[in-house]
mmCIF file of C-alpha atoms in Angstrom:
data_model
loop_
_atom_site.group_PDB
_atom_site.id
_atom_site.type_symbol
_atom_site.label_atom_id
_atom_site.label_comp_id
_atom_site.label_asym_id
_atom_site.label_seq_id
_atom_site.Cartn_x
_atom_site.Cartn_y
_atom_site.Cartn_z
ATOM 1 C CA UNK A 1 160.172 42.827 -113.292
ATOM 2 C CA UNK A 2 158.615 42.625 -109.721
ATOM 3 C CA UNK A 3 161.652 44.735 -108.577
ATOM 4 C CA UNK A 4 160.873 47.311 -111.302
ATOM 5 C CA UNK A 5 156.975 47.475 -110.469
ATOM 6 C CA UNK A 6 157.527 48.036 -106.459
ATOM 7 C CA UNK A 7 160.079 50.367 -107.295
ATOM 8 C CA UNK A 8 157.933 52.980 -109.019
ATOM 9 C CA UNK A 9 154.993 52.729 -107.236
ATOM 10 C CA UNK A 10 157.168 53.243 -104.113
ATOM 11 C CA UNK A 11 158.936 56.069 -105.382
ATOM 12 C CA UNK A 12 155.298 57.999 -106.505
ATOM 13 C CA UNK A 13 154.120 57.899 -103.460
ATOM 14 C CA UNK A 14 151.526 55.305 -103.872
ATOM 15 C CA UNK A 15 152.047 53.018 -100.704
ATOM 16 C CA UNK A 16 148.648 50.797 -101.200
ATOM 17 C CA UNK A 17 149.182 50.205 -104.337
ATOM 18 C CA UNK A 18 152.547 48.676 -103.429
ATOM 19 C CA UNK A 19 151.408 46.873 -100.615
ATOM 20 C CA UNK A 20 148.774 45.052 -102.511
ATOM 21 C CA UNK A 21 150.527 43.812 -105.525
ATOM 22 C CA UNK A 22 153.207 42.575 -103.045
ATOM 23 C CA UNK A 23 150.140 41.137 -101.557
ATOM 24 C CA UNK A 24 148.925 39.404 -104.368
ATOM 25 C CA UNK A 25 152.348 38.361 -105.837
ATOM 26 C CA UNK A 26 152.989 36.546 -102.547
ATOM 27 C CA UNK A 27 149.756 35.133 -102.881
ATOM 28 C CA UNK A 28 150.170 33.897 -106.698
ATOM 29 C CA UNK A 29 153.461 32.606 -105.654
ATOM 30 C CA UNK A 30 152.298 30.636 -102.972
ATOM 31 C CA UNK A 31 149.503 29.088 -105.187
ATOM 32 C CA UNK A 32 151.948 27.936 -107.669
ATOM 33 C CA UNK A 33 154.427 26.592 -104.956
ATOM 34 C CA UNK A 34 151.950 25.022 -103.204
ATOM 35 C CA UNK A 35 150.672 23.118 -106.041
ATOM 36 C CA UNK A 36 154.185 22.004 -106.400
ATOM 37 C CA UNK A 37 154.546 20.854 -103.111
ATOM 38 C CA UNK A 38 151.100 18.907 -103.178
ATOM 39 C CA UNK A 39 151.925 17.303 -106.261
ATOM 40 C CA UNK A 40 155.544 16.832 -106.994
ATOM 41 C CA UNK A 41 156.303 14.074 -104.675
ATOM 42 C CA UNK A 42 153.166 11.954 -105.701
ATOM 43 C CA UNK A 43 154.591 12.493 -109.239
ATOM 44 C CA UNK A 44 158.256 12.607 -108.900
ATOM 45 C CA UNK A 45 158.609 9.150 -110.017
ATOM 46 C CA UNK A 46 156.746 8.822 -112.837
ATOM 47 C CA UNK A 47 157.931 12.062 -114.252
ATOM 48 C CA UNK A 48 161.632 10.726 -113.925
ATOM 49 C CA UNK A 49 160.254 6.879 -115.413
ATOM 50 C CA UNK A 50 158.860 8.427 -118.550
ATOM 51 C CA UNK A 51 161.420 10.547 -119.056
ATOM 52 C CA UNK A 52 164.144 9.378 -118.250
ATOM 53 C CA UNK A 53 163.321 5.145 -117.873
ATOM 54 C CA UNK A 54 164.015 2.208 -115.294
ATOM 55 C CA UNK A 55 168.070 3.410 -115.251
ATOM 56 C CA UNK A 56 167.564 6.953 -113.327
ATOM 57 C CA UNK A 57 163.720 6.180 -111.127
ATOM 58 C CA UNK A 58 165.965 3.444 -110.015
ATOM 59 C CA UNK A 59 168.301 5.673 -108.045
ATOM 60 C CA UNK A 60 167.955 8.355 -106.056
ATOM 61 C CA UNK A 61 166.888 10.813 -108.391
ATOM 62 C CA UNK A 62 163.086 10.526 -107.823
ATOM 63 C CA UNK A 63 163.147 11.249 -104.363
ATOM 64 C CA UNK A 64 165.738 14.145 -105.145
ATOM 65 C CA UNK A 65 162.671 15.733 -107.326
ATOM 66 C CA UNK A 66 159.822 15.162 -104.671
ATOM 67 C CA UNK A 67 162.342 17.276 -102.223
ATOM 68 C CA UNK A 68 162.719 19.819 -105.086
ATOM 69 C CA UNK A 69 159.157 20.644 -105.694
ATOM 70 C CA UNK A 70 158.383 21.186 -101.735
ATOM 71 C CA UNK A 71 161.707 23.755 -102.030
ATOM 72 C CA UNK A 72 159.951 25.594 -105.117
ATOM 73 C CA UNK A 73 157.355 26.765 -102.843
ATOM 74 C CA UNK A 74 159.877 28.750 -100.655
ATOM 75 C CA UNK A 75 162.201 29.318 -103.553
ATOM 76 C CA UNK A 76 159.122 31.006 -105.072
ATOM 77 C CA UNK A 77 158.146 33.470 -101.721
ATOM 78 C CA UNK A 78 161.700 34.475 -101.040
ATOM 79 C CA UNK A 79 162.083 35.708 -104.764
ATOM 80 C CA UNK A 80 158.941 38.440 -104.475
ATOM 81 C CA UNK A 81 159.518 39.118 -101.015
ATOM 82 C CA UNK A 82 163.181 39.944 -101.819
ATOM 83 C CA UNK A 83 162.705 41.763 -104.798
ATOM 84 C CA UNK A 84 160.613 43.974 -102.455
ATOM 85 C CA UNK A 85 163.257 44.377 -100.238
ATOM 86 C CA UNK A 86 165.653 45.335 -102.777
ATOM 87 C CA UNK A 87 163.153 48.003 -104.446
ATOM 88 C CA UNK A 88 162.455 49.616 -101.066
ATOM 89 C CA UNK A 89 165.018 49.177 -98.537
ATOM 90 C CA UNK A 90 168.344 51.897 -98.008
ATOM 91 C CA UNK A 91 172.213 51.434 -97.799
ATOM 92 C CA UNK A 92 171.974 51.023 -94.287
ATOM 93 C CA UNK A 93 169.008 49.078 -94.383
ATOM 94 C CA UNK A 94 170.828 46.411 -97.001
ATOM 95 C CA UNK A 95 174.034 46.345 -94.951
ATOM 96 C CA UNK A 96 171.583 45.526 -91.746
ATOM 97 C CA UNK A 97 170.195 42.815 -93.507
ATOM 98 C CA UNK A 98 173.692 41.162 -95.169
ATOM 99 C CA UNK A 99 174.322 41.075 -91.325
ATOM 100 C CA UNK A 100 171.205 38.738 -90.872
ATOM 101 C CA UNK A 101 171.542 36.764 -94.210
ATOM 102 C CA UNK A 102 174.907 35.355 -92.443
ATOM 103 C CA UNK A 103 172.461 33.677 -89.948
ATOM 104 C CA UNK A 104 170.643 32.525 -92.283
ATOM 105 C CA UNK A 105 172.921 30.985 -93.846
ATOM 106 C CA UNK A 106 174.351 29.403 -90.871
ATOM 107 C CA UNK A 107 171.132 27.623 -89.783
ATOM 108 C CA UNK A 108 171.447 26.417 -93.686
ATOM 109 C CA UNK A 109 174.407 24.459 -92.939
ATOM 110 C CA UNK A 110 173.829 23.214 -89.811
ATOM 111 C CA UNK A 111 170.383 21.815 -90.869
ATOM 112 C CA UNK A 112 172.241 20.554 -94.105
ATOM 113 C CA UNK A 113 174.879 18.586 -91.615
ATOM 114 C CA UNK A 114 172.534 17.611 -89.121
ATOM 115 C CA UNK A 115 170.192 16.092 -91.271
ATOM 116 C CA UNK A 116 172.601 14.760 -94.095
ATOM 117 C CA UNK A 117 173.285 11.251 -91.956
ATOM 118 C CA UNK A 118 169.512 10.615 -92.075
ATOM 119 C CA UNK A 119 168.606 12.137 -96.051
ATOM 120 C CA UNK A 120 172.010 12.508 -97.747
ATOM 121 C CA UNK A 121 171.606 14.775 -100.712
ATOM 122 C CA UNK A 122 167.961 15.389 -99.507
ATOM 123 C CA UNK A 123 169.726 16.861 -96.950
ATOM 124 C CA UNK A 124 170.674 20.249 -99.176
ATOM 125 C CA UNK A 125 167.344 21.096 -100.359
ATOM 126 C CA UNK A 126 166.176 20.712 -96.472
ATOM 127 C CA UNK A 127 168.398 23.491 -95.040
ATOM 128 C CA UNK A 128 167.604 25.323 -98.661
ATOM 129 C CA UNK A 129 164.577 25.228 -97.158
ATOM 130 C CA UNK A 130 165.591 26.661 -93.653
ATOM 131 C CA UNK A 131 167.213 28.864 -95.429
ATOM 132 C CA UNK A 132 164.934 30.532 -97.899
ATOM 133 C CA UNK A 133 162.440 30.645 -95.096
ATOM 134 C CA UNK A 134 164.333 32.568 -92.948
ATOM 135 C CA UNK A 135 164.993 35.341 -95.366
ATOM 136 C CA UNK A 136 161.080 35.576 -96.197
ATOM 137 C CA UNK A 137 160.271 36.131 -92.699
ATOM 138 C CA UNK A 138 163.487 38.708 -92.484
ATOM 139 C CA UNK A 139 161.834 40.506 -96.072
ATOM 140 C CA UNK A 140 158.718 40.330 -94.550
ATOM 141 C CA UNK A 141 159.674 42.043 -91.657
ATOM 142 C CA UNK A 142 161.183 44.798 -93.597
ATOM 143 C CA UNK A 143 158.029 45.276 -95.737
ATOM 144 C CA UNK A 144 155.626 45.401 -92.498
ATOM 145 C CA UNK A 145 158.101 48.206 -91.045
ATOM 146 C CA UNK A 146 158.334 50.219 -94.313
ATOM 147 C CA UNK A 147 154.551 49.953 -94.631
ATOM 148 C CA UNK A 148 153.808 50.747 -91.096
ATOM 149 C CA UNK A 149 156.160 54.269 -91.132
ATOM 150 C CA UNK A 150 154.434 54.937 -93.820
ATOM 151 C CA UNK A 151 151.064 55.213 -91.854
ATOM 152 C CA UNK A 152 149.712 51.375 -93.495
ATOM 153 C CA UNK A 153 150.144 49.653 -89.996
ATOM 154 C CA UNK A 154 148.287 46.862 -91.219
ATOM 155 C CA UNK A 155 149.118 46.655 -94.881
ATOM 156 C CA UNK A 156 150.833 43.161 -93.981
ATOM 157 C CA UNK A 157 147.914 40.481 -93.916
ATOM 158 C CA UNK A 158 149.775 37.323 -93.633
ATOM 159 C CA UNK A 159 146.614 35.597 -93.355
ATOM 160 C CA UNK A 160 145.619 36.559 -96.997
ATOM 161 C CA UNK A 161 149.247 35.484 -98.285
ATOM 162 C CA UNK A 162 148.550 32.264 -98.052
ATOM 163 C CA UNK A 163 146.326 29.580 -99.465
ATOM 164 C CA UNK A 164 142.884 29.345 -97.968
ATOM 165 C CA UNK A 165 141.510 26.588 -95.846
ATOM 166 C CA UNK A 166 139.283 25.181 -98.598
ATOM 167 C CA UNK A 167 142.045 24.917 -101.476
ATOM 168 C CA UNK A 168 144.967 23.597 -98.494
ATOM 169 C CA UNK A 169 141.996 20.826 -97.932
ATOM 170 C CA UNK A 170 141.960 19.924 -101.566
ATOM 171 C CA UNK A 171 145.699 19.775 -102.387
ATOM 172 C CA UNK A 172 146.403 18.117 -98.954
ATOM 173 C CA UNK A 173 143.791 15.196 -100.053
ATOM 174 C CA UNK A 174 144.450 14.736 -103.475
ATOM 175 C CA UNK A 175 148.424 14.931 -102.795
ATOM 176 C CA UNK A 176 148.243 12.539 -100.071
ATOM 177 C CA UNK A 177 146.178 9.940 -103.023
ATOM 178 C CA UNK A 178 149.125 10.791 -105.661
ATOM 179 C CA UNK A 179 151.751 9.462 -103.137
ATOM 180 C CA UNK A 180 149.744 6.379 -102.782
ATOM 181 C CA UNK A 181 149.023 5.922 -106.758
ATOM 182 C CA UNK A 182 152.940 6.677 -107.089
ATOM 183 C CA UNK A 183 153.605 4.134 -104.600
ATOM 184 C CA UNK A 184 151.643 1.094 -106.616
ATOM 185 C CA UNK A 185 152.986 2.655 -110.073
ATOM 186 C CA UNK A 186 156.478 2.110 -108.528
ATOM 187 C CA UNK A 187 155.768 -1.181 -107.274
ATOM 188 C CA UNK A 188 154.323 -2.198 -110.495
ATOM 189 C CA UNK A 189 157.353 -1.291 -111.748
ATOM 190 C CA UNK A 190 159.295 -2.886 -109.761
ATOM 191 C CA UNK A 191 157.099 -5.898 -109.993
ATOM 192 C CA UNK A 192 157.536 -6.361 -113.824
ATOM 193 C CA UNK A 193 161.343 -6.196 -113.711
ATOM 194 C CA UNK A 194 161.398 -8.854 -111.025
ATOM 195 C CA UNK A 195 159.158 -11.228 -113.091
ATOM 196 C CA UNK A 196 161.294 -10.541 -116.098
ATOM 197 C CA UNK A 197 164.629 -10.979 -114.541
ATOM 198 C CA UNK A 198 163.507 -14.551 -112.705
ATOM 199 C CA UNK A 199 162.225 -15.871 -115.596
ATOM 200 C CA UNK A 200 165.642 -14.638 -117.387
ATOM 201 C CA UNK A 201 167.604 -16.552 -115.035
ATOM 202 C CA UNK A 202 165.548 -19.557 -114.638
ATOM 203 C CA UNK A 203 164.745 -20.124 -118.537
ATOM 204 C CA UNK A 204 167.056 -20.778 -121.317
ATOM 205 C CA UNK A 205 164.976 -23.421 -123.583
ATOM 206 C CA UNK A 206 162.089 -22.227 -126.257
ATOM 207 C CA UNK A 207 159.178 -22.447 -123.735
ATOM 208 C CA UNK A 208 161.269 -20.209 -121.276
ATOM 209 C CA UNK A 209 161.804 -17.753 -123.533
ATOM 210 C CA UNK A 210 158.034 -17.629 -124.526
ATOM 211 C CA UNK A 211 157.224 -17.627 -120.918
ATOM 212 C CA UNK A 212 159.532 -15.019 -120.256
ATOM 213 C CA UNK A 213 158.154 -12.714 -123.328
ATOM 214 C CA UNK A 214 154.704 -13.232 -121.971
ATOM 215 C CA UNK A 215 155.745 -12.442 -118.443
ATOM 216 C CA UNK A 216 157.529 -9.232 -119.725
ATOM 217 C CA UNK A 217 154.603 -8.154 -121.841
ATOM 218 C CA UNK A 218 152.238 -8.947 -118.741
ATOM 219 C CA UNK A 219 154.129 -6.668 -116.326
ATOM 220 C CA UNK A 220 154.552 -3.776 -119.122
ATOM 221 C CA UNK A 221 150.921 -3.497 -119.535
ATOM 222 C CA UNK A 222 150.059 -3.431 -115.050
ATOM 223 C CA UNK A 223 153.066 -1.230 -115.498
ATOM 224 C CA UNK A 224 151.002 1.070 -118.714
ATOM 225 C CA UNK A 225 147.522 0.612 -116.860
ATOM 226 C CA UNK A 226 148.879 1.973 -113.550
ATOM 227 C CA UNK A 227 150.513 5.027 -115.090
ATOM 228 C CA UNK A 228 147.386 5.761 -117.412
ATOM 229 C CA UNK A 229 145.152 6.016 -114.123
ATOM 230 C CA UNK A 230 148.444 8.101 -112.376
ATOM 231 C CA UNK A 231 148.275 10.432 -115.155
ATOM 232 C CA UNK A 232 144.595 10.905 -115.268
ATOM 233 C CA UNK A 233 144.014 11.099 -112.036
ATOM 234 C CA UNK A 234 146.398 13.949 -111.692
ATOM 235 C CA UNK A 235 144.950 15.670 -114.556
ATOM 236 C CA UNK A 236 141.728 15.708 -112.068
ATOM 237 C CA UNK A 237 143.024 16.506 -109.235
ATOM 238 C CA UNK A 238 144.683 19.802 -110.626
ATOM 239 C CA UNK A 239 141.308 20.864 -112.594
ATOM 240 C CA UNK A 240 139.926 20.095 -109.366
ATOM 241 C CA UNK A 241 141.941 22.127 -107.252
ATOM 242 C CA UNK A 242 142.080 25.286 -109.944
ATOM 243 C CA UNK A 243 137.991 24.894 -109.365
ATOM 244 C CA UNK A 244 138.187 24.942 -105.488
ATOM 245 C CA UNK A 245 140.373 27.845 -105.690
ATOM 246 C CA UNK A 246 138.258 29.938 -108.064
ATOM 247 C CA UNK A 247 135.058 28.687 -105.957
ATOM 248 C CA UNK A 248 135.916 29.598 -102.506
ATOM 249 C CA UNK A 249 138.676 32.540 -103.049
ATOM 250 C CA UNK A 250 136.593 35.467 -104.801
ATOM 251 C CA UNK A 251 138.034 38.107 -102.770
ATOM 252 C CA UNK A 252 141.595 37.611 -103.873
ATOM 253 C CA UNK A 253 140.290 37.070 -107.395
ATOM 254 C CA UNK A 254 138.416 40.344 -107.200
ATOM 255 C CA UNK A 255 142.367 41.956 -105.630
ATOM 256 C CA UNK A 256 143.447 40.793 -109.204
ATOM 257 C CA UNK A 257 140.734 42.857 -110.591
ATOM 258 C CA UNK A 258 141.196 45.377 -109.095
ATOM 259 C CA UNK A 259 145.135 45.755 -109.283
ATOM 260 C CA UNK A 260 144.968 44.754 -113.428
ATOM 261 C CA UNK A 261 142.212 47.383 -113.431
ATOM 262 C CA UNK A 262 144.622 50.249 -111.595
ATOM 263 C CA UNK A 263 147.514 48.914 -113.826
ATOM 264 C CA UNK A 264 145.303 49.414 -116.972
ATOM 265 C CA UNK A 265 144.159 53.235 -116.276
ATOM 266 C CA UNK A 266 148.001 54.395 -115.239
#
């Protein structure tokens, strides 16, 4: 769809209009990806614990998500910025550029092997990363030369890309508060099976087993209370965040406007 919209405003001649909407969908993109990467490893593991229970936010799968939702941010920019490329650029142009994805994708696996001793599978999403970063930068590139022969020299504002210094603030602080609310929601968890499994071992009469029901329904509601406070608080912090942006970010909001305006009288 993206490819499809750069395409024919490209190939009518109108060069502003396609360097602002690839402004603005880098821009969306990057919003969305970054409230991923705030929030996703603050919320990995309860997102895995509800879903899935005790058996898989056990293992390694919780960490495997936090790693995930920093990737969808560059997952997200290399997917506009590509299907820019591929709207815009020639033969010769495309064959230049399979060139350069081969270095990309050597950095991918040498930051996958260096790094797999230290994060194991974590290690494939980190030279994903590597990766999809490189070929923004390379699509970015391309885009700043098209627009620049073009006679829009300064069409590329990286700067306005990205998200400003008042929202970065927000999600910084409130991710940084959802690690450490996933941090006691995990060791509540882990707390409650503890108690349960001690008392399991150490009590086999009537009392014990009382004493071990009691202890299991004790830990289940920490466990309950914690999440209920995890949950809401991230409900906050997103509204919160969504109110930052729309507070401090009018010009990009009046961009939008303006492009759904343009899009509306063609």
């Amino acid at each position: 769809m993206a490819q499809l919209a750069f395409s024919k405003l490209l190939s009518s001649g109108a060069n502003a209009s396609a360097a602002e909407l690839l402004g603005v969908s880098v821009k969306l993109v990057s919003l969305v990806g970054a409230f991923a990467a705030a929030f996703g490893p603050g919320y990995s593991f309860t997102v895995v614990h509800i879903l899935y229970g005790s058996k898989w936010s056990s293992t390694e799968m919780p960490a495997l998500l936090s790693w995930y939702s920093t990737y969808i941010l560059f997952l997200a920019l290399n997917g506009v910025t590509e299907a820019f490329v591929h709207a815009s650029a020639s033969g010769p142009q495309m064959r230049q550029r399979s060139g350069l994805l081969l270095v990309a994708t050597a950095a991918y696996l040498a930051a996958a092997c260096l790094l797999a001793p230290v994060l194991g599978a974590r290690a494939l999403i980190a030279g994903n990363c590597v990766n999809m970063a490189l070929r923004t930068i390379l699509s970015l590139r391309h885009a700043s030369d098209l627009f620049a022969s073009r006679g829009l020299p300064g069409a590329m504002r990286i700067k306005e890309m990205l998200p400003g210094v008042a929202l970065t603030s927000c999600l910084a602080f409130f991710g940084s508060v959802a690690v450490l609310a996933d941090k006691s929601f995990v060791a509540g968890v882990a707390g409650a099976h503890v108690r349960f499994r001690g008392v399991c071992k150490s009590s086999h009469s009537e009392t014990g087993a009382l004493t071990r029901k009691g202890n299991a329904g004790r830990g289940s509601e920490v466990s309950r209370g914690i999440l209920g406070l995890h949950v809401i608080g991230a409900v906050a912090a997103v509204a919160s965040s969504v109110l930052v942006q729309c507070r401090f970010d009018r010009a990009f909001q009046a961009r939008v406007r303006l492009l759904l305006g343009k899009d509306k009288s063609q």
